[in-house]
Structure formats: C-alpha cells, structure tokens
Coordinates of N, CA and C and ligand atoms in Angstrom, one line a residue:
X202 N 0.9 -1.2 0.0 CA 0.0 0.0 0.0 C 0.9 1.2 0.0
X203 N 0.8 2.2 -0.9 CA 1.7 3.6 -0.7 C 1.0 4.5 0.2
X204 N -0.2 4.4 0.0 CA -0.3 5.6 1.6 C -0.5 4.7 2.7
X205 N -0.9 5.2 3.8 CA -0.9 4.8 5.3 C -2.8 4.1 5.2
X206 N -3.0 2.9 5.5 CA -4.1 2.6 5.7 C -4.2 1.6 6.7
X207 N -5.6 2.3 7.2 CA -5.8 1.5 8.3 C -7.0 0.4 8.2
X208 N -7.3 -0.7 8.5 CA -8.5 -1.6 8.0 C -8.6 -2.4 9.3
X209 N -9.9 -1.8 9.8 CA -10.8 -1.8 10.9 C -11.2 -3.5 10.8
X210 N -11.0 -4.2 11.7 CA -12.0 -5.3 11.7 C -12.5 -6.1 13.1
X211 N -13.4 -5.6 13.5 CA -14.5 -5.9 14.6 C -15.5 -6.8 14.4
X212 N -15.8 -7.7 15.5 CA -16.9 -8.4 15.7 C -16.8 -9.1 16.6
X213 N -17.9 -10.0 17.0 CA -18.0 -10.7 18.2 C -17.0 -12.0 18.0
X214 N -16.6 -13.1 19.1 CA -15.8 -13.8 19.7 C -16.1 -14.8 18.2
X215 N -15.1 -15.6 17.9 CA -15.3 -16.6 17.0 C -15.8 -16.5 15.6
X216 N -16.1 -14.6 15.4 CA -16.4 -14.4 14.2 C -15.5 -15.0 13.0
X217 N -14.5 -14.9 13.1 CA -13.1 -15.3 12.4 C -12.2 -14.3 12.3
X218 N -12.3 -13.4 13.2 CA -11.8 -11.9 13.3 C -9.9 -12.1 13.2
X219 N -9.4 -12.7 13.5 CA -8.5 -13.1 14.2 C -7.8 -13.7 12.6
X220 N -8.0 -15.2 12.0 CA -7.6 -15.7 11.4 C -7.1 -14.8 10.1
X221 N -8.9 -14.6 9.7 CA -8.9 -13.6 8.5 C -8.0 -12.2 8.5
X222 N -8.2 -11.5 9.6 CA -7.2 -10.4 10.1 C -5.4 -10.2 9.2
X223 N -5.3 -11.8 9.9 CA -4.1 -12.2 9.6 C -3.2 -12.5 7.9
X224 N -4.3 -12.9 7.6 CA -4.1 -13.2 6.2 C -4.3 -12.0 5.4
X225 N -5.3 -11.1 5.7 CA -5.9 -10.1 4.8 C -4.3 -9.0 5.3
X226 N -3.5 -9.0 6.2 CA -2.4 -8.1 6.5 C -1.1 -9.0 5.5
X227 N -1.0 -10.4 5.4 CA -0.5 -11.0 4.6 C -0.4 -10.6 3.1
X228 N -1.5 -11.0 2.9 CA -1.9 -10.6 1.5 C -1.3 -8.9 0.9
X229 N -1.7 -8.1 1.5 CA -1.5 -6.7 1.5 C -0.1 -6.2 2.1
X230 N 0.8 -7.0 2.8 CA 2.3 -6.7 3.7 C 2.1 -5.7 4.0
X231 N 0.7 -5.9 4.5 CA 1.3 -5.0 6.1 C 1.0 -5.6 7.1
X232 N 0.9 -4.8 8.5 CA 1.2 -5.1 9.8 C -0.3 -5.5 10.4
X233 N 0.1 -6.4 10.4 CA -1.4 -7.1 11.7 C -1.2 -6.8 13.3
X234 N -2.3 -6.3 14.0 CA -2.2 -6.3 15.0 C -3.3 -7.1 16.0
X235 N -3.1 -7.7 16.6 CA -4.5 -8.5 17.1 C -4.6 -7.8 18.9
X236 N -5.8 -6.6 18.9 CA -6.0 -6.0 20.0 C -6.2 -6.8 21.1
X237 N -7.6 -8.0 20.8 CA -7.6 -9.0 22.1 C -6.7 -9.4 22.7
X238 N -5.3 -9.9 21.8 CA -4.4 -10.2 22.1 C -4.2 -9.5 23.7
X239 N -4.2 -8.6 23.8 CA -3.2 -7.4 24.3 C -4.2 -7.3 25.8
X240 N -5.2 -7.3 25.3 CA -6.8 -7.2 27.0 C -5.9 -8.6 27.6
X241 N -5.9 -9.5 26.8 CA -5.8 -10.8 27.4 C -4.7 -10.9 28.4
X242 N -3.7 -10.4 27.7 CA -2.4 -10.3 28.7 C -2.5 -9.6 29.6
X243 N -3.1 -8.6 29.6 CA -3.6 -7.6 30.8 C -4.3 -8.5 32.1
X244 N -5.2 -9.1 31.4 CA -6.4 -9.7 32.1 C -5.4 -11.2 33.1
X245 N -4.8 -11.8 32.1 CA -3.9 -12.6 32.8 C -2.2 -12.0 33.7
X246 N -1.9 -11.2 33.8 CA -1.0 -10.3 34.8 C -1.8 -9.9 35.6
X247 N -3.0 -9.3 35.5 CA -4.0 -9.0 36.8 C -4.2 -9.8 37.3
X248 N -4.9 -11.6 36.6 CA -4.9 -11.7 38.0 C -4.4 -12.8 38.6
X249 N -2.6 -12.8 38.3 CA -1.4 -13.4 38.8 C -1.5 -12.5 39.7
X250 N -1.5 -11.0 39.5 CA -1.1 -10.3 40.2 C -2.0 -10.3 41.9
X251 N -2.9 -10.4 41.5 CA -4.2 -10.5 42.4 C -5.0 -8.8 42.5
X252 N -4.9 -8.1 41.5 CA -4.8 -6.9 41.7 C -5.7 -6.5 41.7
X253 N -6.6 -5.3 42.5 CA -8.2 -5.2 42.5 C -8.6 -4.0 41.9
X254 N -9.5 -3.7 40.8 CA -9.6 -2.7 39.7 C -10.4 -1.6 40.7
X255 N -10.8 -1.8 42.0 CA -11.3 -0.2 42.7 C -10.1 0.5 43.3
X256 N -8.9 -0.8 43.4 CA -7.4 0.6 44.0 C -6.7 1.1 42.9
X257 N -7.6 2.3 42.6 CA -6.6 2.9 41.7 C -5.2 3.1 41.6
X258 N -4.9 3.4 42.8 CA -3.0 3.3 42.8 C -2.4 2.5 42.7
X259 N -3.0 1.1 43.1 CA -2.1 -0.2 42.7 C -2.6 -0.4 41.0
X260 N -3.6 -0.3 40.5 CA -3.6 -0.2 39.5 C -3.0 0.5 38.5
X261 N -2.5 1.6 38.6 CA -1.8 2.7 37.8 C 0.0 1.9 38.2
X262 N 0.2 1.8 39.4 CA 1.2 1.0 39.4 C 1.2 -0.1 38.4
X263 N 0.4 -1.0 38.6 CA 1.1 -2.2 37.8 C 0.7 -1.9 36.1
X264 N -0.3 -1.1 35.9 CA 0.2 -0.8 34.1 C 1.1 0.3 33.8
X265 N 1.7 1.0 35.1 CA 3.4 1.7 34.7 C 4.0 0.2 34.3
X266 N 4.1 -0.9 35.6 CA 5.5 -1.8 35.2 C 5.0 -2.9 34.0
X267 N 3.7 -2.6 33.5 CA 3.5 -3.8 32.8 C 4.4 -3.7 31.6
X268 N 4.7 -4.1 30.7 CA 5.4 -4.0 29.2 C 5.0 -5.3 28.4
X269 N 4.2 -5.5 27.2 CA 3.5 -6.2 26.2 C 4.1 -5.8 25.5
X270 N 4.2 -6.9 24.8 CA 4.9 -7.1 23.4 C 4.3 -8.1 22.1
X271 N 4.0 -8.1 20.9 CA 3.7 -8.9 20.2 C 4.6 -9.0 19.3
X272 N 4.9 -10.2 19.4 CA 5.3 -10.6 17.5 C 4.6 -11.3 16.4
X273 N 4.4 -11.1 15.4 CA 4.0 -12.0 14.3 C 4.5 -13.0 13.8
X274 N 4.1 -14.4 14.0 CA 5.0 -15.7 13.3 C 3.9 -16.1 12.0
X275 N 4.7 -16.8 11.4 CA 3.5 -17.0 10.1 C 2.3 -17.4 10.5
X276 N 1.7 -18.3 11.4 CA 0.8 -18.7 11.5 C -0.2 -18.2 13.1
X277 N 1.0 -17.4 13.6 CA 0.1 -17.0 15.1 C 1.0 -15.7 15.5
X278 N -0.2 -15.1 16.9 CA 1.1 -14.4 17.3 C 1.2 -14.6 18.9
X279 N 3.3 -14.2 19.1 CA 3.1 -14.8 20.3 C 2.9 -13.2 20.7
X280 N 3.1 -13.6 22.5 CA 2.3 -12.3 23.0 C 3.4 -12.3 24.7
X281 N 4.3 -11.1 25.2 CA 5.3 -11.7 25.5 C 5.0 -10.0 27.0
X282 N 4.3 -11.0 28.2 CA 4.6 -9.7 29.2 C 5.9 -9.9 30.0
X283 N 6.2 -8.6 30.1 CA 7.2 -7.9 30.5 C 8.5 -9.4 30.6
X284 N 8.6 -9.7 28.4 CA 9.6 -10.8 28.4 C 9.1 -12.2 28.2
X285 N 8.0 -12.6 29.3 CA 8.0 -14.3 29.2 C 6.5 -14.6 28.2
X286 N 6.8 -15.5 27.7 CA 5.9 -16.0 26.6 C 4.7 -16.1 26.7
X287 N 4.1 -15.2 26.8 CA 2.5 -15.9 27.7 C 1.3 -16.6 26.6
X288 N 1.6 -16.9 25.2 CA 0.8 -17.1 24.2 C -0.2 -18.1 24.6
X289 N 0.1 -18.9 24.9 CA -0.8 -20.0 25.7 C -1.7 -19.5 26.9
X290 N -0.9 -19.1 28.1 CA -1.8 -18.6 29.0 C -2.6 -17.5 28.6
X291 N -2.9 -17.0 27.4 CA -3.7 -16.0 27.5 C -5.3 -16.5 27.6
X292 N -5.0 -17.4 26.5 CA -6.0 -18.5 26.0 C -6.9 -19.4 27.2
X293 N -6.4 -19.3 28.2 CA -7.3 -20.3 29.5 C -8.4 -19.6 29.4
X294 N -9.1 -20.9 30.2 CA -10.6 -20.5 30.2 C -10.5 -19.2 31.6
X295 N -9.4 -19.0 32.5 CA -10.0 -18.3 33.3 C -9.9 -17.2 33.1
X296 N -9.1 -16.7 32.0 CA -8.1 -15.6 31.7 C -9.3 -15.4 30.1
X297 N -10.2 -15.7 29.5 CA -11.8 -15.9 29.0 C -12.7 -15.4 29.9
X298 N -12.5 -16.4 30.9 CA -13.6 -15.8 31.6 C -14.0 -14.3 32.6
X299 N -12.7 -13.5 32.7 CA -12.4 -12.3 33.0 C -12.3 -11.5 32.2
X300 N -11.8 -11.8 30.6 CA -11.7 -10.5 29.9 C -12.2 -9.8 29.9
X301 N -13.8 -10.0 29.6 CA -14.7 -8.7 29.3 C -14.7 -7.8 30.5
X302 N -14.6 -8.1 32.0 CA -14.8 -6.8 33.0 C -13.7 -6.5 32.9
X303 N -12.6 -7.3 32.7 CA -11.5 -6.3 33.1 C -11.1 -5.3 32.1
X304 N -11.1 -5.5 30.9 CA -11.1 -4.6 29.8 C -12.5 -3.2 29.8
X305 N -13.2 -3.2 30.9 CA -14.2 -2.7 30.7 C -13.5 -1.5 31.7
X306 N -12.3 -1.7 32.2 CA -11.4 -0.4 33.3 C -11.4 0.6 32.1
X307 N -11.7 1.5 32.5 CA -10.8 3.4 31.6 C -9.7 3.3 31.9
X308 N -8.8 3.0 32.9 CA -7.8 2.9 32.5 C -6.6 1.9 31.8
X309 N -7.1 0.9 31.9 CA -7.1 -0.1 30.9 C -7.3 0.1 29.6
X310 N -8.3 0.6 29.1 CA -8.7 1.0 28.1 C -8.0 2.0 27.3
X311 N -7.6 3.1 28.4 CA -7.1 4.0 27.8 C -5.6 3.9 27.1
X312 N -4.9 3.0 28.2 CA -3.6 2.7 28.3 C -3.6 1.6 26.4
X313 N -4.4 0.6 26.6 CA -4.3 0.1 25.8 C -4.8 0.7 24.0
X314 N -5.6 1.5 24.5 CA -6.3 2.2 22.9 C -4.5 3.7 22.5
X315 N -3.6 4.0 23.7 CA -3.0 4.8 23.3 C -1.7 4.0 22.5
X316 N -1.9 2.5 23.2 CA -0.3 1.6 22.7 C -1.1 1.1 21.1
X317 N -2.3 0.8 20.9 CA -2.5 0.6 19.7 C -2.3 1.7 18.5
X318 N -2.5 2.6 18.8 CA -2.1 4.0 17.9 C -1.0 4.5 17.9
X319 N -0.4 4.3 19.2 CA 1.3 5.0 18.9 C 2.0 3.8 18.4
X320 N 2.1 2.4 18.5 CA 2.8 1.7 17.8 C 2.3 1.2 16.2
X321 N 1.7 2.1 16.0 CA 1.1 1.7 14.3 C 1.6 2.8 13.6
X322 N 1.1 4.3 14.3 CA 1.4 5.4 13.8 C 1.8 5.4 12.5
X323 N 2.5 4.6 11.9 CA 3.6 5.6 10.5 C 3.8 3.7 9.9
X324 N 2.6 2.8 10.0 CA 2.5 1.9 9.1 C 0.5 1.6 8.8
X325 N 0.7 1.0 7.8 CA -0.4 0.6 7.6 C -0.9 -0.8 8.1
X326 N -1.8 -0.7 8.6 CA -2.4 -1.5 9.6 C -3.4 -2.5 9.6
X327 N -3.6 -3.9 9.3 CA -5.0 -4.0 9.9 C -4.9 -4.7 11.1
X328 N -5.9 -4.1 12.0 CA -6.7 -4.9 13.2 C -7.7 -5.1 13.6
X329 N -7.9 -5.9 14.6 CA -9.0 -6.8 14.7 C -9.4 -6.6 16.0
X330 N -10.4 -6.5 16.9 CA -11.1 -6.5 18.2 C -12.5 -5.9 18.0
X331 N -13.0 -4.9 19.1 CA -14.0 -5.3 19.3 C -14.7 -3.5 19.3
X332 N -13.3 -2.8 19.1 CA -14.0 -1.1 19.5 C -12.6 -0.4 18.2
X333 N -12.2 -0.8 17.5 CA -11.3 -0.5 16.4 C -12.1 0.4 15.3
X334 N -12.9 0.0 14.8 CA -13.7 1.4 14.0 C -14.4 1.8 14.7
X335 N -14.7 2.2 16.0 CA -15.1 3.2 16.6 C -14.5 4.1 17.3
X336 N -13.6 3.2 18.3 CA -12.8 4.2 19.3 C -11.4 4.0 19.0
X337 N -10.5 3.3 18.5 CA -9.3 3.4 18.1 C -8.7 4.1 16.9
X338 N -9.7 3.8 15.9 CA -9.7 4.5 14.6 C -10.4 4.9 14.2
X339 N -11.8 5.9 14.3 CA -13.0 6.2 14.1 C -12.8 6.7 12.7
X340 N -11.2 7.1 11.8 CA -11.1 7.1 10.9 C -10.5 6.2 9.8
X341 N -10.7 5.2 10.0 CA -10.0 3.9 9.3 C -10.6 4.3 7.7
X342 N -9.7 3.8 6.7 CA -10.3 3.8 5.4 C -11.1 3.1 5.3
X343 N -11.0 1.7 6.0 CA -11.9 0.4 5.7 C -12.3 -0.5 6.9
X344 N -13.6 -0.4 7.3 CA -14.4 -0.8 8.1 C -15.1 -2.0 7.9
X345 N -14.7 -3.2 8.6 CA -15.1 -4.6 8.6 C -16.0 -5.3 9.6
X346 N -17.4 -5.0 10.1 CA -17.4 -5.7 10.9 C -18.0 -7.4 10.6
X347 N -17.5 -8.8 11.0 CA -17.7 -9.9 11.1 C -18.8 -10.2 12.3
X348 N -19.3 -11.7 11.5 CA -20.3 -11.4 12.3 C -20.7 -13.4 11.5
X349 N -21.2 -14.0 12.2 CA -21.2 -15.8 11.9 C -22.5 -15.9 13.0
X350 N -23.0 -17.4 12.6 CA -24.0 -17.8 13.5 C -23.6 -17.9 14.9
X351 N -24.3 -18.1 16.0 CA -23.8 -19.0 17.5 C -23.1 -20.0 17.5
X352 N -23.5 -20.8 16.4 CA -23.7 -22.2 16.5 C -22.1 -22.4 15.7
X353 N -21.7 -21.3 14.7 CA -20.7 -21.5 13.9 C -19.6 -21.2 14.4
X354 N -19.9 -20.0 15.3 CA -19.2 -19.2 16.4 C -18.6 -20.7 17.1
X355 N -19.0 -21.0 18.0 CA -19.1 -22.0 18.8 C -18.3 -23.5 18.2
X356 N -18.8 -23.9 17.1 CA -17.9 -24.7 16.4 C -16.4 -24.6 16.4
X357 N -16.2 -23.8 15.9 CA -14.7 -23.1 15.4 C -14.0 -23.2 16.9
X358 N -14.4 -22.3 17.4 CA -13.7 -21.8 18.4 C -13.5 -23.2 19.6
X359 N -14.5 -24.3 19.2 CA -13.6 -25.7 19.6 C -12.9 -26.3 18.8
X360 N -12.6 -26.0 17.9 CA -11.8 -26.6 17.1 C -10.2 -25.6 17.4
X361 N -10.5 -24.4 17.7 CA -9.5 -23.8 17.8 C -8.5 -24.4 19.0
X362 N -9.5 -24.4 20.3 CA -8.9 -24.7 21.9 C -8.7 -26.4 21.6
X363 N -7.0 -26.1 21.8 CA -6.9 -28.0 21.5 C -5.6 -27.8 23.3
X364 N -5.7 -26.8 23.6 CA -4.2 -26.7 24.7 C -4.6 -27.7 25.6
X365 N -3.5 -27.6 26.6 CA -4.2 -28.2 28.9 C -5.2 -27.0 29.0
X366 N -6.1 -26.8 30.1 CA -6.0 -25.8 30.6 C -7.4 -25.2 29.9
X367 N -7.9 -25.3 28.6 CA -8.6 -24.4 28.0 C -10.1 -25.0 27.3
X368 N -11.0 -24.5 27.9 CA -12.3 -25.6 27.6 C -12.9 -25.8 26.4
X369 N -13.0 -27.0 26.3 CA -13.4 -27.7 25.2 C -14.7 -28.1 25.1
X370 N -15.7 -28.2 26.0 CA -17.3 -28.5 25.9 C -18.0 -27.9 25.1
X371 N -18.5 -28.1 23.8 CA -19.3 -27.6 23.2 C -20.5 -26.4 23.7
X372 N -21.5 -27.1 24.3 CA -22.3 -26.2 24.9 C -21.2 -25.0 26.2
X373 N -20.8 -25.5 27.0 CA -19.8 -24.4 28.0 C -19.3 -23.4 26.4
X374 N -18.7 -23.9 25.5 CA -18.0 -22.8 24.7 C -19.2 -21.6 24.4
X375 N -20.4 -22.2 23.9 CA -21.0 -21.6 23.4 C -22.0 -20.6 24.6
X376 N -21.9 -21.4 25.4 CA -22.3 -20.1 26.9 C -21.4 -19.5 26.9
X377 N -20.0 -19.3 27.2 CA -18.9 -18.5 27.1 C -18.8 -17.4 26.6
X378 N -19.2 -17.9 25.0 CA -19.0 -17.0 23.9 C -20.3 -16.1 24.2
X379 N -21.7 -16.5 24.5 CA -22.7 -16.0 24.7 C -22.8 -14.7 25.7
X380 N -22.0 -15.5 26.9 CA -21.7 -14.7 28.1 C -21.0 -13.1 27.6
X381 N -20.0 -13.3 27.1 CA -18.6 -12.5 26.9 C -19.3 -11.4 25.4
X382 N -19.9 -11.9 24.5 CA -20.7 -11.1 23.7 C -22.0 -9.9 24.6
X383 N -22.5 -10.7 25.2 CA -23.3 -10.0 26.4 C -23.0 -8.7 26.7
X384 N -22.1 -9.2 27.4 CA -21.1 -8.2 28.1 C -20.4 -7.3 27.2
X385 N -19.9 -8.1 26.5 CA -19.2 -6.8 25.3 C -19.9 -5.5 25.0
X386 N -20.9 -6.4 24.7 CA -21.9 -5.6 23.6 C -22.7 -4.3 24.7
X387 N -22.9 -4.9 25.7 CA -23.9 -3.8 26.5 C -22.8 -2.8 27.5
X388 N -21.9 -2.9 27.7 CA -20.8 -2.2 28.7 C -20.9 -0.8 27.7
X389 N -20.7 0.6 28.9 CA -20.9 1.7 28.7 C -19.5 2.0 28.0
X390 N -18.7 1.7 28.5 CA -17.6 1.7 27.4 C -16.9 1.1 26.2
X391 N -16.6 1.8 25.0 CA -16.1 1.1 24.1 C -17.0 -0.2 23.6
X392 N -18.5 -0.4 24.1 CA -19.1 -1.7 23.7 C -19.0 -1.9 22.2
X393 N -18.6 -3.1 22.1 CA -18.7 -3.9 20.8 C -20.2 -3.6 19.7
X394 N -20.6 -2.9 18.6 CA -20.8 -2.6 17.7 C -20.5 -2.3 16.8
X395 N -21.4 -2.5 15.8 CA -20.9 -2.5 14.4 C -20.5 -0.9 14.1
X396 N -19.8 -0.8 13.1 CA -19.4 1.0 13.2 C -20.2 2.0 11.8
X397 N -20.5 2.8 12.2 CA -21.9 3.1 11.3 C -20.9 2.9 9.5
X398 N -20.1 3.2 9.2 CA -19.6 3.3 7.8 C -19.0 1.6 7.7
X399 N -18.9 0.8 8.4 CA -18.7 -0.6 8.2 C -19.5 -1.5 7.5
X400 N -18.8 -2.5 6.6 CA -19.4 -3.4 5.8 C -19.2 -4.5 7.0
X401 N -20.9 -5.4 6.7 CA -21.4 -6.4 7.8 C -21.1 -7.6 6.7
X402 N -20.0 -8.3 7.0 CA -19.8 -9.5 6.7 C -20.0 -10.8 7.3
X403 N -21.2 -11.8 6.7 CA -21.5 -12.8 7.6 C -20.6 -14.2 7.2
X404 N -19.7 -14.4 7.7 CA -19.1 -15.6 7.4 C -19.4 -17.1 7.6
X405 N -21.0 -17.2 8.4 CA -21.1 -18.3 8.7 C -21.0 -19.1 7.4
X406 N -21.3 -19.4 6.3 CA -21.1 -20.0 5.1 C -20.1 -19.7 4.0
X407 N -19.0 -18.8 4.3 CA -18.2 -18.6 3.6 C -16.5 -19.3 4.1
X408 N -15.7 -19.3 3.4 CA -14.9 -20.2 3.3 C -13.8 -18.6 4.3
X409 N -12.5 -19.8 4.6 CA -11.5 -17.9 5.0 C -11.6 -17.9 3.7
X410 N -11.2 -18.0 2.6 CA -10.4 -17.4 1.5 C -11.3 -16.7 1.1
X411 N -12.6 -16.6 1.0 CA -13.8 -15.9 0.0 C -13.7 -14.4 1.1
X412 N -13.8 -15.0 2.5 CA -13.5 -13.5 3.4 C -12.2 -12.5 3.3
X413 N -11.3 -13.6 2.8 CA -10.4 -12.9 2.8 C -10.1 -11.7 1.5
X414 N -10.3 -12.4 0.4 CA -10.3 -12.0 -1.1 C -11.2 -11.2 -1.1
X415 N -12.5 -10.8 -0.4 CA -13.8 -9.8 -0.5 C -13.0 -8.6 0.8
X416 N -12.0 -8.6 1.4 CA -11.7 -7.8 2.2 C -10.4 -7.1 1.8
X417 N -9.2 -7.7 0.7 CA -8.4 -7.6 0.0 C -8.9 -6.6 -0.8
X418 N -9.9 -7.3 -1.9 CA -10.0 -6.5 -2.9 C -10.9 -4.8 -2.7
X419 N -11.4 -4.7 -1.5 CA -11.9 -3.9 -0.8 C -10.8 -2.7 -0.5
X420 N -9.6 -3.7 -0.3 CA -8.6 -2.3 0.1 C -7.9 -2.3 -0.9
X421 N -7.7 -2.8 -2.1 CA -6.9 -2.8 -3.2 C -7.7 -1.6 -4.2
X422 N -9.1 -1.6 -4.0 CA -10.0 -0.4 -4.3 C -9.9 0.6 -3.9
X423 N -9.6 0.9 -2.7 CA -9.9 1.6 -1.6 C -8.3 2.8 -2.4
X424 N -7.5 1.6 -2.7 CA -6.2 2.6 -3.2 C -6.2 3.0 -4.3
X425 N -6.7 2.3 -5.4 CA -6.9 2.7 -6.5 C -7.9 3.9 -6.8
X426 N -8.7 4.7 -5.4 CA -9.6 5.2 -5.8 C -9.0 6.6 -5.0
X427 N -7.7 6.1 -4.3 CA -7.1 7.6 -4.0 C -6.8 8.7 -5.2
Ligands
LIG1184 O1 -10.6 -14.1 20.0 P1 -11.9 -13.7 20.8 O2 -13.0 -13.3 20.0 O3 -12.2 -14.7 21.8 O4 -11.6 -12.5 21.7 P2 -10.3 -11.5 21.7 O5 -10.2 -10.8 20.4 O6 -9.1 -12.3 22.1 O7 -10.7 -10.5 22.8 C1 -10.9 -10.9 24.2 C2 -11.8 -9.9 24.9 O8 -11.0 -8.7 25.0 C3 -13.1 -9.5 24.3 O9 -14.1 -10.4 24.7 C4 -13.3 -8.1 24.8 O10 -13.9 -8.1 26.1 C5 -11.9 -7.6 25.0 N1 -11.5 -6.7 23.8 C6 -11.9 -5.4 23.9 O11 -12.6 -5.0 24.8 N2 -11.6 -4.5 22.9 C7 -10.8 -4.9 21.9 N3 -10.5 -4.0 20.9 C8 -10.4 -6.3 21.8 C9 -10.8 -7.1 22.8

C-alpha cells in the first residue's frame, strides 16, 4: 500500500476476526495487530497479580511496570509480558472468563487504545477486536465488521482450543462465547458494535479465502480510488 491505511475489523468472539485479520495483512504486507491479544495479557497479569480494579493506585502502578509485546509468526502471534511468553496462557478458560470486565477499566482502556495507535502510527495497519472502527480509529479507510451464527461461532472456536488448561465442551464454549458477547456488547464503554460506515460481513457460510479476497479486494480499491 503507498499511503498509510488503516483496515478496521470488529466483531463478536469466533467471528473469524482473528484468522482472517491475519491473512488479509499477509496478502496486503502489512502489519497485523490482534487488540484482544493485548486485553488478554492484561487480564492474565491482573490476576497473577491479584490486583483489584477499585485501588486505583495499585492499578496505575502495575500498568506503569506492565510491558507487552507482540510478534508475528507465520501462522500465530506470540504475546510476551514484560519478556516471558505468555501465548498459551492467554488462552485459559480463566483468563476468558475475565476478559470482558476487566477490559471494561478506563484505564485499561485508555492505556491500551493509546499503545495501539502509537505503535502503528507511520504503518499501515490492519486490526481486529471489538472497538477499532469506533474508538481506536473512528477514521479507518476500511471498516469490517464480522459477524457468523452462534452455533458457527461455537464450532470453530472448539476446534480452535486443542491446549491443557482451555475448555473444550461444546455447549460451555457456546455459553462463554454468549456470556462474553453479552457483556461486550452492553458495557458503557467502548461496547462492541458495528461502526456506522462498516461493511457487515456474515461468514457463517463462507470459506476464510472468499473473506479474505472480499476484504483484500476492498482495500486494493480503496487505493486505486485515491
Ligand atoms: O478471540 P476472541 O474473539 O475470543 O476475543 P479476543 O479478540 O481475544 O478479545 C478478548 C476480549 O477482549 C473480548 O471479549 C473483549 O472483552 C476484549 N476486547 C476489547 O474490549 N476490545 C478490543 N479491541 C479487543 C478485545
């Protein structure tokens, strides 16, 4: 891409936000960023830490000493607080089952919406989570929100959790996912919706590659029409 673009892609848990993300920054060389990623590690240092989100001062302390890092490998990314590898532990079901309040802190939020924009700054971008064409980039060139059945939702996303540690019950996945969409979607902050200039792409019956190539060709337009 010669100018700087940014490509918004939001939606709920198991949409395919994540996979497609990755390929559609492939395709295009540029930089994938996966936001969840980033709550997760938070969510899992909180609560190694044991830390409690009404003491503000212990909380402003530990996201001074926290330090996140991602890299991209071909097929995943790892996710590294302050050094040790935490790719796997982000993934537990307990470190799931906490995301959504704890990412629901302002200062969490804020900390984390300012490291996605200052570390992109002066590349072209796409990312994936859940407030990216609203509150991280309200000006993205290209707005994606994803969006699949319950049931397709739910499929995937056991196919995905194969680790120790990370729940595999069909129905529990699909409460999870139900739960955590809940909550996304209704929290006064940053809640998960679609972004009014966003294309609503339903994947339940589409292949990655047809998502991918319909999201490609979207920004390959997108430049051609600068
Ligand atoms: O991959 P999955 O759909 O399970 O979720 P994720 O992208 O790893 O995000 C985990 C959780 O982080 C979400 O359920 C949200 O509560 C939170 N999140 C957020 O609040 N804002 C974002 N931009 C990304 C994730």
């Amino acid at each position: 891409m010669k100018k700087r673009v940014v490509i918004a892609i939001d939606g709920p848990a198991g949409s395919g936000k994540s996979t497609i993300a990755r390929l559609v920054a492939k395709k295009l060389k540029i930089l994938y960023v996966d936001s969840g990623a980033i709550y997760r590690a938070y969510t899992l240092q909180y609560l190694r830490e044991g830390i409690k989100l009404e003491d503000q001062k212990a909380l402003s302390a530990f996201l001074e000493r926290l330090t996140i890092n991602l890299e991209n490998e071909k097929t995943s990314t790892q996710v590294f607080v302050n050094g040790e590898n935490v790719s796997r532990e982000i993934r537990s079901s307990e470190v799931t089952a906490s995301v959504s309040s704890i990412s629901e802190n302002t200062s969490i939020r804020d900390r984390v919406t300012r490291k996605l924009r200052i570390e992109t700054e002066h590349n072209s971008v796409v990312m994936d989570g859940r407030d990216i064409g609203t509150v991280v980039f309200p000006d993205a060139e290209l707005k994606i929100f994803l969006t699949a059945s319950i049931d397709e939702r739910a499929r995937r996303r056991k196919k995905e959790l194969k680790s120790p540690g990370v729940e595999t019950d069909f129905g529990k996945i699909k409460n999870d996912i139900q739960r955590r969409d809940k909550h996304d979607s209704e929290r006064n902050l940053a809640p998960l919706q679609k972004p009014d200039a966003a294309i609503l792409l339903d994947t339940t019956n589409l292949t990655i590659d047809e998502c991918v190539d319909f999201i490609v060709k979207k920004a390959i337009g997108l430049e051609k029409s600068v």
